[in-house]
Amino acid sequence: MIIESTPQLGLVATLQYFCTTATIQLLILSAFSWVQFKSATTSLSLSLQRDSSEMSVIPNNHVATSISSSSCTFLGQHKLSTTIRTKNVWLPAKYTGICKCVATPEQTAYTTKVSRNFNIGKLQAGYLFPEVARRKTAHLLKYPDAQVISLGIGDTTEPIPEVITSAMAKKAYALSTREGYSGYGAEQGEKPLRAAICSEYYANLGIEADDVFVSDGAKCDISRLQVVFGSNVTIAVQDPSYPAYVDSSVIMGQTGQYQKDVEKFSNIEYMRCTPENGFFPDLSTVSRTDIIFFCSPNNPTGAAASREQLTQLVQFAKKNGSIIVYDSAYAMYMSDDYPKSIFEIPGAKEVAIETASFSKYAGFTGVRLGWTVIPKDLLFSDGFPVAKDFNRIVCTCFNGASNISQAGGLACLTPEGLEAMQEVIGFYKENTKIIMETFISLGFKVYGGKNAPYVWIHFPGQSSWDVFSEILEKTHVVTTPGSGFGPGGEGFVRVSAFGHRENVVEACRRFKQLYK
Amino acid sequence: MASSTQCQINVLSSERSVEKFNRITLRQTDKVYVLDHKKVGNRCCLNTTKDKLYESIYHFSNAELLEISEHHRTKVARNVNLERLQKNYLFPEISARELEHLEKYPNAKIISLGIGDTTQPIPDIVAHTMSDFARDLSTRKGYRGYGAEQGNKELRKAVADTFYGDVTVKDTEVFISDGSQCDISRLQLLLGSEVSIAVQDPNFPAYMDSSVIIGQSGEFQDNMSKYKNVEYMTCRPENNFFPDLSTASRTDIIFFCSPNNPTGHAATYKQLQQLVEFAKKNGSIIVYDSAYAAYITDESPRSIYEIPGAKEVAIEISSFSKIAGFTGVRLGWTVVPEELLYSNGFPVIHDFNRIVCTCFNGASSIAQAGGLACLSPDGLKAIYSVVDYYKENANVLLNTFASMGLKAYGGVNAPYVWVHFPGSRSWDVFAEILEKANIITVPGSGFGPGGEEYIRVTAFGHRESILEASARLKRLYC
């Protein structure tokens, strides 16, 4: 099958390929049209469509970033992995010549007449952490005997304390008995758990148990909050920031297009957080937005905001009539005596929502449990309480966290459970210390680490994905490139402190070797 | 003396505990006040029903208003889509009614045949597996952190093999979820606000409500009790609970549930063939909800993919809730075939994967371990025997209504019985059954205008409750 595309057609082609162990299919792309082909077991069929709606989605000079290393690199330099993946890759908009493929054309693949969600098309690449995971997998394929150490994705590694797992085991077992069986739980969470979260973390802050909504994790609640807010709100994020805020915003349709030159989505206010400003934005330069996402202790920089800074933030939100979504998932990692909850700041109840998680306290990354606090005093512009709309979303778009996980959460908040969690947190904090000391001793400018399980390391003048790749290639250690968290992360690499002690120590030994 | 200037205030929202309203948010023109019961005492009307509260107009003098003091409001506009929702989600509404009834009659022995909540214990083999898995999380070897957002590989494969073995769905096309209700909303996030939808009428409210929330539905038209941009496909006994597709307009998405909640009808092979052809002709995507497939008694298809061509037009969602009693444990799945393409050729599965990776973080690892145990040979035997138990309940209920001379549908291929009370308003029948027999059901109009005159009775319950409920109903209507 030969396709000839002429410059006059002005095509931008989209490459979609299936990678199998048996076949490699590649296309050289040219300018502005869809080329889509689908392989049946032995043949290729190809359809060429000119889809003008796509042209507006793909700006000129758009270069693909959605290539993952575990799929085949297009232009075919590498052997393909065994994973069967489809990847869409947009290539440079300049005309590069004739497109040649070799296969027998069959009937055009059937397509529905449903338009792709325009908003998802704005996303530049896969979500950051699966991308990192893919690179790790590709690396393992390349070096099957390498002892890869993962300090990339913030995945907990230490076992969950027994006081917590035995409660979950007991609950699971009880589900097989008539007396112990329970079906649907309240979508907002079990009352005792809501009350325990309230009394442990929000005592004397004017928050009540029914302000607490139990979730299956902060990441899921971020998207549920976006569904509450809808597509007509504007958001501000720290730069760099945890990618779920920006990505969920794009998906909801709150943003404009991605602007390649500045690596930002239009319509999002990016609040630069750098060593120079102590990782707290200069609010006098920040435009008003409806929603402000703020994470403290921060992922990825590790910076924790002081009482004074948070007071500024709350005042800023009050003045502008904004809503702060305060992500406190790492609060218990704080060493400094900074606020653990936004509601410690006077006036915060009228401007803020707080979201948190058991993931990094109790190793619940797989078990799935978190919570969101929405004070009754938080009102939309017409006076309608935000909590009421969130409750509606929780009842309609969710069906409660797993009852077994919730039993675990309740055990976490017993005196024994709290003590056990502190031990696990202390363990990871010790890891953080080791990593920090290593990089400091190597002469790097190192940030974070004191109040969060992340170390934020500066590699001036370098591309963070390049540093990521170099570290991976030469030390077999996975980190996370700072630019994955926003343009403000360029030149930095995040090293997470979750890992078995021996792995963290070994990784540090390898860092010392690489950078001595 | 209080100033004689009175001003009228409208109720925006209220928080109500058992007997009194604790907090009422009121608006007067552009000012918002929050009445805290602790501060203003009896002015928060005691024992007023919610509807009456919202009809109320409060009169306060200026001095009193100053005392209450104006409340800070953000400048964030409320999402207009949420304003379009007409009332609370159906099932919490049912729960609220149950609570109210209990307040009125504290000694009433209420039998709940309302919300489809499973009651029978989870089989040992499944519960013990989850218990052991949880315990192992305390060991270095057994500890698991983040799982793949799409679900545990083994479980995906087990789902594909168990439920789709004959129709060759790949494990990579199976996405494990924390339940269908959640995945319905994730699918809406995927599809976006610009698509048009069709739903059966009556139907499971999550399709409709999530559609309103995401912005697809348009305005609610009071006179017809329908949303402007939604195509309602009437399903009644007269058309064998399958819509007349020749009169149906084209929509991008068609939500179709079979066996159906609430009518209990399982679509036949021929009917589903028509549906797939209709979708193909119109370039539509079917979202096929097969949560009750395990309840099918006859030859009705258990998966949409039994119909040739369905892979190019349909997404299938399903759940462990009603097959394994996982209503609280939370586990389900969605199948998105690789062949399903948007109009520009882009695979839907790619975008769904992106949603799952960004807006979700996987179902609980413990629940997934339980799911895997369910799909072992012994597990399947055990969970299906619980399904049989509920099916026997449905049979009892069907016989009960038949003996009462009422037309009852469903109950054969689904754990729901759909009972016709001609000429009645379903909320009235609901209230009467509750008041006089202390039985909770679900009024048909909660599922759409096509449900008016019907009541849904679920077959989930302990056998003795089902039998007791049957006895009470016979006494009530004979």
mmCIF file with all atom_site columns, C-alpha atoms in Angstrom, chain A residues 34 36 38 49 51 54 86 88 110-117 120 125-127 130 154-162 165 168-169 172-173 175-178 181 183-184 216 219-220 223 227-228 230 247 252 288 290 318-319 321 323 350 360 363 365-368 376-377 379-385 388-389 392-393 395-400 402-403 405 500 502, chain B residues 12-15 23 25 27 32 71-79 82 85 87-89 116-122 124 127-128 131 134-135 137-140 143 145-146 178 181-182 185 189-192 209 213 250 252 280-281 283 285 312 322 325 327-330 339 341-347 350-351 354-355 357-362 364-365 462 464:
data_model
loop_
_atom_site.group_PDB
_atom_site.id
_atom_site.type_symbol
_atom_site.label_atom_id
_atom_site.label_alt_id
_atom_site.label_comp_id
_atom_site.label_asym_id
_atom_site.label_entity_id
_atom_site.label_seq_id
_atom_site.pdbx_PDB_ins_code
_atom_site.Cartn_x
_atom_site.Cartn_y
_atom_site.Cartn_z
_atom_site.occupancy
_atom_site.B_iso_or_equiv
_atom_site.pdbx_formal_charge
_atom_site.auth_seq_id
_atom_site.auth_comp_id
_atom_site.auth_asym_id
_atom_site.auth_atom_id
_atom_site.pdbx_PDB_model_num
ATOM 1   C CA . TRP A 1 34  ? -5.369  12.057  9.972  1.00 0.00 ? 34  TRP A CA 1
ATOM 2   C CA . GLN A 1 36  ? -5.168  6.041   10.654 1.00 0.00 ? 36  GLN A CA 1
ATOM 3   C CA . LYS A 1 38  ? -5.481  -0.617  11.766 1.00 0.00 ? 38  LYS A CA 1
ATOM 4   C CA . GLN A 1 49  ? -9.419  11.431  6.324  1.00 0.00 ? 49  GLN A CA 1
ATOM 5   C CA . ASP A 1 51  ? -10.792 16.159  9.469  1.00 0.00 ? 51  ASP A CA 1
ATOM 6   C CA . GLU A 1 54  ? -8.729  18.162  14.251 1.00 0.00 ? 54  GLU A CA 1
ATOM 7   C CA . THR A 1 86  ? -1.930  2.079   20.615 1.00 0.00 ? 86  THR A CA 1
ATOM 8   C CA . ASN A 1 88  ? -1.231  8.516   18.915 1.00 0.00 ? 88  ASN A CA 1
ATOM 9   C CA . TYR A 1 110 ? -15.703 1.611   10.920 1.00 0.00 ? 110 TYR A CA 1
ATOM 10  C CA . THR A 1 111 ? -15.879 4.744   13.022 1.00 0.00 ? 111 THR A CA 1
ATOM 11  C CA . THR A 1 112 ? -18.788 6.010   15.060 1.00 0.00 ? 112 THR A CA 1
ATOM 12  C CA . LYS A 1 113 ? -20.065 9.523   14.419 1.00 0.00 ? 113 LYS A CA 1
ATOM 13  C CA . VAL A 1 114 ? -19.315 10.592  17.972 1.00 0.00 ? 114 VAL A CA 1
ATOM 14  C CA . SER A 1 115 ? -16.821 13.429  18.163 1.00 0.00 ? 115 SER A CA 1
ATOM 15  C CA . ARG A 1 116 ? -13.871 12.972  20.415 1.00 0.00 ? 116 ARG A CA 1
ATOM 16  C CA . ASN A 1 117 ? -14.026 15.100  23.546 1.00 0.00 ? 117 ASN A CA 1
ATOM 17  C CA . ILE A 1 120 ? -9.075  15.453  26.296 1.00 0.00 ? 120 ILE A CA 1
ATOM 18  C CA . ALA A 1 125 ? 0.853   13.266  26.850 1.00 0.00 ? 125 ALA A CA 1
ATOM 19  C CA . GLY A 1 126 ? -0.053  10.503  29.208 1.00 0.00 ? 126 GLY A CA 1
ATOM 20  C CA . TYR A 1 127 ? -0.487  11.294  32.864 1.00 0.00 ? 127 TYR A CA 1
ATOM 21  C CA . PRO A 1 130 ? 2.293   6.143   34.098 1.00 0.00 ? 130 PRO A CA 1
ATOM 22  C CA . GLY A 1 154 ? 5.700   8.236   45.360 1.00 0.00 ? 154 GLY A CA 1
ATOM 23  C CA . ASP A 1 155 ? 4.682   4.669   46.079 1.00 0.00 ? 155 ASP A CA 1
ATOM 24  C CA . THR A 1 156 ? 4.868   3.503   49.648 1.00 0.00 ? 156 THR A CA 1
ATOM 25  C CA . THR A 1 157 ? 6.814   0.324   50.295 1.00 0.00 ? 157 THR A CA 1
ATOM 26  C CA . GLU A 1 158 ? 6.697   -0.452  53.977 1.00 0.00 ? 158 GLU A CA 1
ATOM 27  C CA . PRO A 1 159 ? 4.103   -2.896  55.278 1.00 0.00 ? 159 PRO A CA 1
ATOM 28  C CA . ILE A 1 160 ? 1.005   -1.527  56.936 1.00 0.00 ? 160 ILE A CA 1
ATOM 29  C CA . PRO A 1 161 ? 1.100   -1.792  60.729 1.00 0.00 ? 161 PRO A CA 1
ATOM 30  C CA . GLU A 1 162 ? -0.759  -4.824  62.070 1.00 0.00 ? 162 GLU A CA 1
ATOM 31  C CA . THR A 1 165 ? -4.500  -4.578  58.767 1.00 0.00 ? 165 THR A CA 1
ATOM 32  C CA . MET A 1 168 ? -9.400  -4.724  57.813 1.00 0.00 ? 168 MET A CA 1
ATOM 33  C CA . ALA A 1 169 ? -8.967  -8.476  57.964 1.00 0.00 ? 169 ALA A CA 1
ATOM 34  C CA . ALA A 1 172 ? -13.509 -8.651  55.533 1.00 0.00 ? 172 ALA A CA 1
ATOM 35  C CA . TYR A 1 173 ? -14.070 -11.807 57.537 1.00 0.00 ? 173 TYR A CA 1
ATOM 36  C CA . LEU A 1 175 ? -18.703 -9.774  55.730 1.00 0.00 ? 175 LEU A CA 1
ATOM 37  C CA . SER A 1 176 ? -19.121 -13.542 55.484 1.00 0.00 ? 176 SER A CA 1
ATOM 38  C CA . THR A 1 177 ? -21.382 -13.580 58.541 1.00 0.00 ? 177 THR A CA 1
ATOM 39  C CA . ARG A 1 178 ? -24.996 -12.558 58.840 1.00 0.00 ? 178 ARG A CA 1
ATOM 40  C CA . TYR A 1 181 ? -22.431 -8.279  56.710 1.00 0.00 ? 181 TYR A CA 1
ATOM 41  C CA . GLY A 1 183 ? -24.015 -3.612  52.006 1.00 0.00 ? 183 GLY A CA 1
ATOM 42  C CA . TYR A 1 184 ? -24.074 -0.065  50.715 1.00 0.00 ? 184 TYR A CA 1
ATOM 43  C CA . ASP A 1 216 ? -11.169 6.549   47.855 1.00 0.00 ? 216 ASP A CA 1
ATOM 44  C CA . LYS A 1 219 ? -6.757  12.101  43.356 1.00 0.00 ? 219 LYS A CA 1
ATOM 45  C CA . CYS A 1 220 ? -10.337 10.940  42.842 1.00 0.00 ? 220 CYS A CA 1
ATOM 46  C CA . SER A 1 223 ? -11.754 15.254  39.906 1.00 0.00 ? 223 SER A CA 1
ATOM 47  C CA . VAL A 1 227 ? -17.117 18.155  38.461 1.00 0.00 ? 227 VAL A CA 1
ATOM 48  C CA . VAL A 1 228 ? -18.706 20.286  41.188 1.00 0.00 ? 228 VAL A CA 1
ATOM 49  C CA . GLY A 1 230 ? -17.826 22.786  36.264 1.00 0.00 ? 230 GLY A CA 1
ATOM 50  C CA . ASP A 1 247 ? -4.944  17.609  33.994 1.00 0.00 ? 247 ASP A CA 1
ATOM 51  C CA . MET A 1 252 ? -13.262 19.502  32.573 1.00 0.00 ? 252 MET A CA 1
ATOM 52  C CA . ARG A 1 288 ? -7.724  36.528  40.308 1.00 0.00 ? 288 ARG A CA 1
ATOM 53  C CA . ASP A 1 290 ? -12.105 31.283  40.982 1.00 0.00 ? 290 ASP A CA 1
ATOM 54  C CA . LYS A 1 318 ? -11.140 36.351  50.659 1.00 0.00 ? 318 LYS A CA 1
ATOM 55  C CA . LYS A 1 319 ? -10.412 39.567  48.854 1.00 0.00 ? 319 LYS A CA 1
ATOM 56  C CA . GLY A 1 321 ? -13.826 35.770  46.436 1.00 0.00 ? 321 GLY A CA 1
ATOM 57  C CA . ILE A 1 323 ? -11.975 29.123  46.742 1.00 0.00 ? 323 ILE A CA 1
ATOM 58  C CA . GLU A 1 350 ? -15.226 30.740  54.310 1.00 0.00 ? 350 GLU A CA 1
ATOM 59  C CA . LYS A 1 360 ? 1.223   8.313   52.572 1.00 0.00 ? 360 LYS A CA 1
ATOM 60  C CA . GLY A 1 363 ? 0.657   2.959   53.200 1.00 0.00 ? 363 GLY A CA 1
ATOM 61  C CA . THR A 1 365 ? -1.764  3.693   48.241 1.00 0.00 ? 365 THR A CA 1
ATOM 62  C CA . GLY A 1 366 ? -3.409  0.438   47.123 1.00 0.00 ? 366 GLY A CA 1
ATOM 63  C CA . VAL A 1 367 ? -6.088  0.225   49.783 1.00 0.00 ? 367 VAL A CA 1
ATOM 64  C CA . ARG A 1 368 ? -7.570  3.587   48.733 1.00 0.00 ? 368 ARG A CA 1
ATOM 65  C CA . LYS A 1 376 ? -20.614 24.795  55.880 1.00 0.00 ? 376 LYS A CA 1
ATOM 66  C CA . ASP A 1 377 ? -19.480 28.415  55.673 1.00 0.00 ? 377 ASP A CA 1
ATOM 67  C CA . LEU A 1 379 ? -20.720 29.513  49.794 1.00 0.00 ? 379 LEU A CA 1
ATOM 68  C CA . PHE A 1 380 ? -20.999 30.074  46.075 1.00 0.00 ? 380 PHE A CA 1
ATOM 69  C CA . SER A 1 381 ? -21.652 33.609  44.856 1.00 0.00 ? 381 SER A CA 1
ATOM 70  C CA . ASP A 1 382 ? -25.395 33.137  45.128 1.00 0.00 ? 382 ASP A CA 1
ATOM 71  C CA . GLY A 1 383 ? -25.086 31.926  48.702 1.00 0.00 ? 383 GLY A CA 1
ATOM 72  C CA . PHE A 1 384 ? -25.552 28.259  47.954 1.00 0.00 ? 384 PHE A CA 1
ATOM 73  C CA . PRO A 1 385 ? -23.335 26.096  50.164 1.00 0.00 ? 385 PRO A CA 1
ATOM 74  C CA . LYS A 1 388 ? -24.405 20.646  49.312 1.00 0.00 ? 388 LYS A CA 1
ATOM 75  C CA . ASP A 1 389 ? -23.279 20.389  45.705 1.00 0.00 ? 389 ASP A CA 1
ATOM 76  C CA . ARG A 1 392 ? -24.831 15.659  45.460 1.00 0.00 ? 392 ARG A CA 1
ATOM 77  C CA . ILE A 1 393 ? -21.799 14.697  43.395 1.00 0.00 ? 393 ILE A CA 1
ATOM 78  C CA . CYS A 1 395 ? -24.186 10.608  45.981 1.00 0.00 ? 395 CYS A CA 1
ATOM 79  C CA . THR A 1 396 ? -24.456 10.482  42.208 1.00 0.00 ? 396 THR A CA 1
ATOM 80  C CA . CYS A 1 397 ? -20.930 9.979   40.871 1.00 0.00 ? 397 CYS A CA 1
ATOM 81  C CA . PHE A 1 398 ? -19.531 7.869   43.685 1.00 0.00 ? 398 PHE A CA 1
ATOM 82  C CA . ASN A 1 399 ? -20.781 5.145   45.975 1.00 0.00 ? 399 ASN A CA 1
ATOM 83  C CA . GLY A 1 400 ? -18.491 5.445   48.989 1.00 0.00 ? 400 GLY A CA 1
ATOM 84  C CA . SER A 1 402 ? -14.675 0.439   50.289 1.00 0.00 ? 402 SER A CA 1
ATOM 85  C CA . ASN A 1 403 ? -16.061 -0.566  53.678 1.00 0.00 ? 403 ASN A CA 1
ATOM 86  C CA . SER A 1 405 ? -10.691 0.332   53.704 1.00 0.00 ? 405 SER A CA 1
ATOM 87  C CA . HIS A 1 500 ? 13.069  -0.038  51.625 1.00 0.00 ? 500 HIS A CA 1
ATOM 88  C CA . GLU A 1 502 ? 18.510  -0.826  51.839 1.00 0.00 ? 502 GLU A CA 1
ATOM 89  C CA . LEU B 2 12  ? -31.512 28.898  49.922 1.00 0.00 ? 12  LEU B CA 1
ATOM 90  C CA . SER B 2 13  ? -30.633 25.776  51.789 1.00 0.00 ? 13  SER B CA 1
ATOM 91  C CA . SER B 2 14  ? -30.946 24.112  55.103 1.00 0.00 ? 14  SER B CA 1
ATOM 92  C CA . GLU B 2 15  ? -29.221 21.596  57.302 1.00 0.00 ? 15  GLU B CA 1
ATOM 93  C CA . ARG B 2 23  ? -28.710 26.006  59.871 1.00 0.00 ? 23  ARG B CA 1
ATOM 94  C CA . THR B 2 25  ? -28.986 29.881  54.517 1.00 0.00 ? 25  THR B CA 1
ATOM 95  C CA . ARG B 2 27  ? -30.825 35.326  50.747 1.00 0.00 ? 27  ARG B CA 1
ATOM 96  C CA . VAL B 2 32  ? -26.747 36.208  52.244 1.00 0.00 ? 32  VAL B CA 1
ATOM 97  C CA . HIS B 2 71  ? -22.069 36.085  55.603 1.00 0.00 ? 71  HIS B CA 1
ATOM 98  C CA . HIS B 2 72  ? -19.062 36.021  53.295 1.00 0.00 ? 72  HIS B CA 1
ATOM 99  C CA . ARG B 2 73  ? -19.726 34.592  49.898 1.00 0.00 ? 73  ARG B CA 1
ATOM 100 C CA . THR B 2 74  ? -17.088 33.657  47.383 1.00 0.00 ? 74  THR B CA 1
ATOM 101 C CA . LYS B 2 75  ? -17.371 35.077  43.905 1.00 0.00 ? 75  LYS B CA 1
ATOM 102 C CA . VAL B 2 76  ? -17.397 31.625  42.397 1.00 0.00 ? 76  VAL B CA 1
ATOM 103 C CA . ALA B 2 77  ? -20.572 31.041  40.429 1.00 0.00 ? 77  ALA B CA 1
ATOM 104 C CA . ARG B 2 78  ? -22.409 27.853  41.180 1.00 0.00 ? 78  ARG B CA 1
ATOM 105 C CA . ASN B 2 79  ? -22.200 25.284  38.412 1.00 0.00 ? 79  ASN B CA 1
ATOM 106 C CA . LEU B 2 82  ? -26.006 21.307  39.210 1.00 0.00 ? 82  LEU B CA 1
ATOM 107 C CA . LEU B 2 85  ? -30.838 18.814  38.864 1.00 0.00 ? 85  LEU B CA 1
ATOM 108 C CA . LYS B 2 87  ? -34.185 17.049  43.240 1.00 0.00 ? 87  LYS B CA 1
ATOM 109 C CA . ASN B 2 88  ? -31.889 14.916  45.301 1.00 0.00 ? 88  ASN B CA 1
ATOM 110 C CA . TYR B 2 89  ? -30.502 11.721  43.904 1.00 0.00 ? 89  TYR B CA 1
ATOM 111 C CA . GLY B 2 116 ? -31.223 -2.559  45.840 1.00 0.00 ? 116 GLY B CA 1
ATOM 112 C CA . ASP B 2 117 ? -28.929 -3.323  48.722 1.00 0.00 ? 117 ASP B CA 1
ATOM 113 C CA . THR B 2 118 ? -27.652 -6.863  49.045 1.00 0.00 ? 118 THR B CA 1
ATOM 114 C CA . THR B 2 119 ? -28.191 -8.580  52.377 1.00 0.00 ? 119 THR B CA 1
ATOM 115 C CA . GLN B 2 120 ? -26.664 -12.030 52.196 1.00 0.00 ? 120 GLN B CA 1
ATOM 116 C CA . PRO B 2 121 ? -23.155 -12.547 53.520 1.00 0.00 ? 121 PRO B CA 1
ATOM 117 C CA . ILE B 2 122 ? -20.266 -12.800 51.091 1.00 0.00 ? 122 ILE B CA 1
ATOM 118 C CA . ASP B 2 124 ? -16.389 -17.611 52.840 1.00 0.00 ? 124 ASP B CA 1
ATOM 119 C CA . ALA B 2 127 ? -14.291 -13.013 52.322 1.00 0.00 ? 127 ALA B CA 1
ATOM 120 C CA . HIS B 2 128 ? -11.435 -15.107 53.652 1.00 0.00 ? 128 HIS B CA 1
ATOM 121 C CA . SER B 2 131 ? -9.106  -11.102 54.935 1.00 0.00 ? 131 SER B CA 1
ATOM 122 C CA . ALA B 2 134 ? -5.421  -7.566  54.159 1.00 0.00 ? 134 ALA B CA 1
ATOM 123 C CA . ARG B 2 135 ? -3.348  -9.361  56.749 1.00 0.00 ? 135 ARG B CA 1
ATOM 124 C CA . LEU B 2 137 ? -0.322  -6.168  53.721 1.00 0.00 ? 137 LEU B CA 1
ATOM 125 C CA . SER B 2 138 ? 1.503   -6.195  57.053 1.00 0.00 ? 138 SER B CA 1
ATOM 126 C CA . THR B 2 139 ? 4.263   -8.338  55.624 1.00 0.00 ? 139 THR B CA 1
ATOM 127 C CA . ARG B 2 140 ? 7.078   -7.265  53.419 1.00 0.00 ? 140 ARG B CA 1
ATOM 128 C CA . TYR B 2 143 ? 2.591   -5.552  50.867 1.00 0.00 ? 143 TYR B CA 1
ATOM 129 C CA . GLY B 2 145 ? 1.298   -0.129  47.063 1.00 0.00 ? 145 GLY B CA 1
ATOM 130 C CA . TYR B 2 146 ? -0.253  1.567   44.049 1.00 0.00 ? 146 TYR B CA 1
ATOM 131 C CA . ASP B 2 178 ? -14.824 0.736   42.187 1.00 0.00 ? 178 ASP B CA 1
ATOM 132 C CA . GLN B 2 181 ? -21.964 4.279   39.455 1.00 0.00 ? 181 GLN B CA 1
ATOM 133 C CA . CYS B 2 182 ? -18.442 5.690   39.501 1.00 0.00 ? 182 CYS B CA 1
ATOM 134 C CA . SER B 2 185 ? -19.512 9.378   35.686 1.00 0.00 ? 185 SER B CA 1
ATOM 135 C CA . LEU B 2 189 ? -16.102 12.877  31.819 1.00 0.00 ? 189 LEU B CA 1
ATOM 136 C CA . LEU B 2 190 ? -14.680 10.994  28.866 1.00 0.00 ? 190 LEU B CA 1
ATOM 137 C CA . LEU B 2 191 ? -17.525 11.849  26.522 1.00 0.00 ? 191 LEU B CA 1
ATOM 138 C CA . GLY B 2 192 ? -17.797 15.488  27.545 1.00 0.00 ? 192 GLY B CA 1
ATOM 139 C CA . ASP B 2 209 ? -28.165 12.683  36.590 1.00 0.00 ? 209 ASP B CA 1
ATOM 140 C CA . ILE B 2 213 ? -24.075 17.242  35.818 1.00 0.00 ? 213 ILE B CA 1
ATOM 141 C CA . ARG B 2 250 ? -30.243 9.836   16.543 1.00 0.00 ? 250 ARG B CA 1
ATOM 142 C CA . ASP B 2 252 ? -24.380 10.171  20.091 1.00 0.00 ? 252 ASP B CA 1
ATOM 143 C CA . LYS B 2 280 ? -24.212 1.322   13.695 1.00 0.00 ? 280 LYS B CA 1
ATOM 144 C CA . LYS B 2 281 ? -26.466 3.088   11.253 1.00 0.00 ? 281 LYS B CA 1
ATOM 145 C CA . GLY B 2 283 ? -22.763 6.086   14.322 1.00 0.00 ? 283 GLY B CA 1
ATOM 146 C CA . ILE B 2 285 ? -22.070 4.540   20.988 1.00 0.00 ? 285 ILE B CA 1
ATOM 147 C CA . GLU B 2 312 ? -17.500 -1.311  17.095 1.00 0.00 ? 312 GLU B CA 1
ATOM 148 C CA . LYS B 2 322 ? -25.174 -7.671  42.872 1.00 0.00 ? 322 LYS B CA 1
ATOM 149 C CA . GLY B 2 325 ? -22.667 -8.781  47.559 1.00 0.00 ? 325 GLY B CA 1
ATOM 150 C CA . THR B 2 327 ? -22.196 -3.208  47.372 1.00 0.00 ? 327 THR B CA 1
ATOM 151 C CA . GLY B 2 328 ? -19.982 -1.983  50.216 1.00 0.00 ? 328 GLY B CA 1
ATOM 152 C CA . VAL B 2 329 ? -16.706 -3.528  49.077 1.00 0.00 ? 329 VAL B CA 1
ATOM 153 C CA . ARG B 2 330 ? -16.801 -1.642  45.760 1.00 0.00 ? 330 ARG B CA 1
ATOM 154 C CA . GLU B 2 339 ? -12.363 -1.287  17.762 1.00 0.00 ? 339 GLU B CA 1
ATOM 155 C CA . LEU B 2 341 ? -13.483 4.703   17.430 1.00 0.00 ? 341 LEU B CA 1
ATOM 156 C CA . TYR B 2 342 ? -14.476 8.322   17.527 1.00 0.00 ? 342 TYR B CA 1
ATOM 157 C CA . SER B 2 343 ? -15.562 10.005  14.301 1.00 0.00 ? 343 SER B CA 1
ATOM 158 C CA . ASN B 2 344 ? -11.985 11.013  13.597 1.00 0.00 ? 344 ASN B CA 1
ATOM 159 C CA . GLY B 2 345 ? -10.731 7.488   14.040 1.00 0.00 ? 345 GLY B CA 1
ATOM 160 C CA . PHE B 2 346 ? -9.263  8.006   17.475 1.00 0.00 ? 346 PHE B CA 1
ATOM 161 C CA . PRO B 2 347 ? -9.742  4.980   19.746 1.00 0.00 ? 347 PRO B CA 1
ATOM 162 C CA . HIS B 2 350 ? -7.043  5.531   24.670 1.00 0.00 ? 350 HIS B CA 1
ATOM 163 C CA . ASP B 2 351 ? -8.995  8.428   26.152 1.00 0.00 ? 351 ASP B CA 1
ATOM 164 C CA . ARG B 2 354 ? -6.285  8.632   30.252 1.00 0.00 ? 354 ARG B CA 1
ATOM 165 C CA . ILE B 2 355 ? -9.354  9.402   32.362 1.00 0.00 ? 355 ILE B CA 1
ATOM 166 C CA . CYS B 2 357 ? -5.081  7.350   35.033 1.00 0.00 ? 357 CYS B CA 1
ATOM 167 C CA . THR B 2 358 ? -5.892  10.971  35.858 1.00 0.00 ? 358 THR B CA 1
ATOM 168 C CA . CYS B 2 359 ? -9.208  10.935  37.712 1.00 0.00 ? 359 CYS B CA 1
ATOM 169 C CA . PHE B 2 360 ? -8.937  7.583   39.460 1.00 0.00 ? 360 PHE B CA 1
ATOM 170 C CA . ASN B 2 361 ? -6.267  5.555   41.200 1.00 0.00 ? 361 ASN B CA 1
ATOM 171 C CA . GLY B 2 362 ? -7.582  2.013   40.898 1.00 0.00 ? 362 GLY B CA 1
ATOM 172 C CA . SER B 2 364 ? -8.963  -1.077  46.356 1.00 0.00 ? 364 SER B CA 1
ATOM 173 C CA . SER B 2 365 ? -6.381  -3.849  46.175 1.00 0.00 ? 365 SER B CA 1
ATOM 174 C CA . HIS B 2 462 ? -33.412 -12.134 54.026 1.00 0.00 ? 462 HIS B CA 1
ATOM 175 C CA . GLU B 2 464 ? -37.974 -14.209 56.138 1.00 0.00 ? 464 GLU B CA 1
#
